[in-house]
XYZ file of C-alpha atoms in Angstrom:
58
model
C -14.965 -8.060 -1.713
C -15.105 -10.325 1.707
C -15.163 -6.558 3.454
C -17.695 -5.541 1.514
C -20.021 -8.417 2.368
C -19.248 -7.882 5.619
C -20.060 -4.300 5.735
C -23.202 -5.384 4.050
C -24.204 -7.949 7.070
C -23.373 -5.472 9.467
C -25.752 -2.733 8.209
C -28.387 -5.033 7.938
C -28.306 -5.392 11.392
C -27.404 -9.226 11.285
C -25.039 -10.693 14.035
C -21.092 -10.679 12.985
C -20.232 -14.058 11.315
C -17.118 -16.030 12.080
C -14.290 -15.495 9.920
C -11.990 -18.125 8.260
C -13.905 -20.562 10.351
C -12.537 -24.334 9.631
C -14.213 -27.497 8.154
C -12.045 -30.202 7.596
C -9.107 -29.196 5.308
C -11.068 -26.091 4.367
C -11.318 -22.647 5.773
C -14.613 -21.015 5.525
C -14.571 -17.075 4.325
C -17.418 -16.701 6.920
C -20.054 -18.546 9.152
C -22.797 -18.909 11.189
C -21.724 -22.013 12.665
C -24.401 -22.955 14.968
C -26.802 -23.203 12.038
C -24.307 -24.389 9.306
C -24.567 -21.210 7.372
C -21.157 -20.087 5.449
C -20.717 -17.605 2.925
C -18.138 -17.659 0.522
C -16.688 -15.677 -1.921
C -13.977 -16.469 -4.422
C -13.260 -17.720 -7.789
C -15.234 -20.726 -9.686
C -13.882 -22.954 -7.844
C -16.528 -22.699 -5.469
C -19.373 -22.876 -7.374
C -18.528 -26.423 -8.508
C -20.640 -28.443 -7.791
C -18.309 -31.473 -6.420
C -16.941 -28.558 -3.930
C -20.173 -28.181 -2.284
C -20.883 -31.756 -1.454
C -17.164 -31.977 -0.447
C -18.542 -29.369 2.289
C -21.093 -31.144 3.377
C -19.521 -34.364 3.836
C -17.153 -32.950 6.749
């Protein structure tokens, strides 16, 4: 699915986002680091919501 977003960024004509890009302990599936952007996909573990402030406390 990570290739499909991709694919999906690229033919909207968006710039290529870094991949596996590390925060802390974590590993990003993709960014846009120079403006905090990541995009994640995975299982429900990342949609809790004590995950996402973990994120944005590194």
């Amino acid at each position: 699915m990570e290739t499909r977003i991709r694919m999906a960024i690229h033919d909207a004509g968006l710039p290529e986002p870094v991949l596996q890009h590390v925060v802390g302990p974590y590993h990003l599936d993709m960014a846009y680091p120079a403006v905090r952007l990541a995009v994640e996909y995975g299982r429900g573990e990342h949609r809790a919501p004590d995950r996402a402030l973990q994120l944005l406390a590194v």
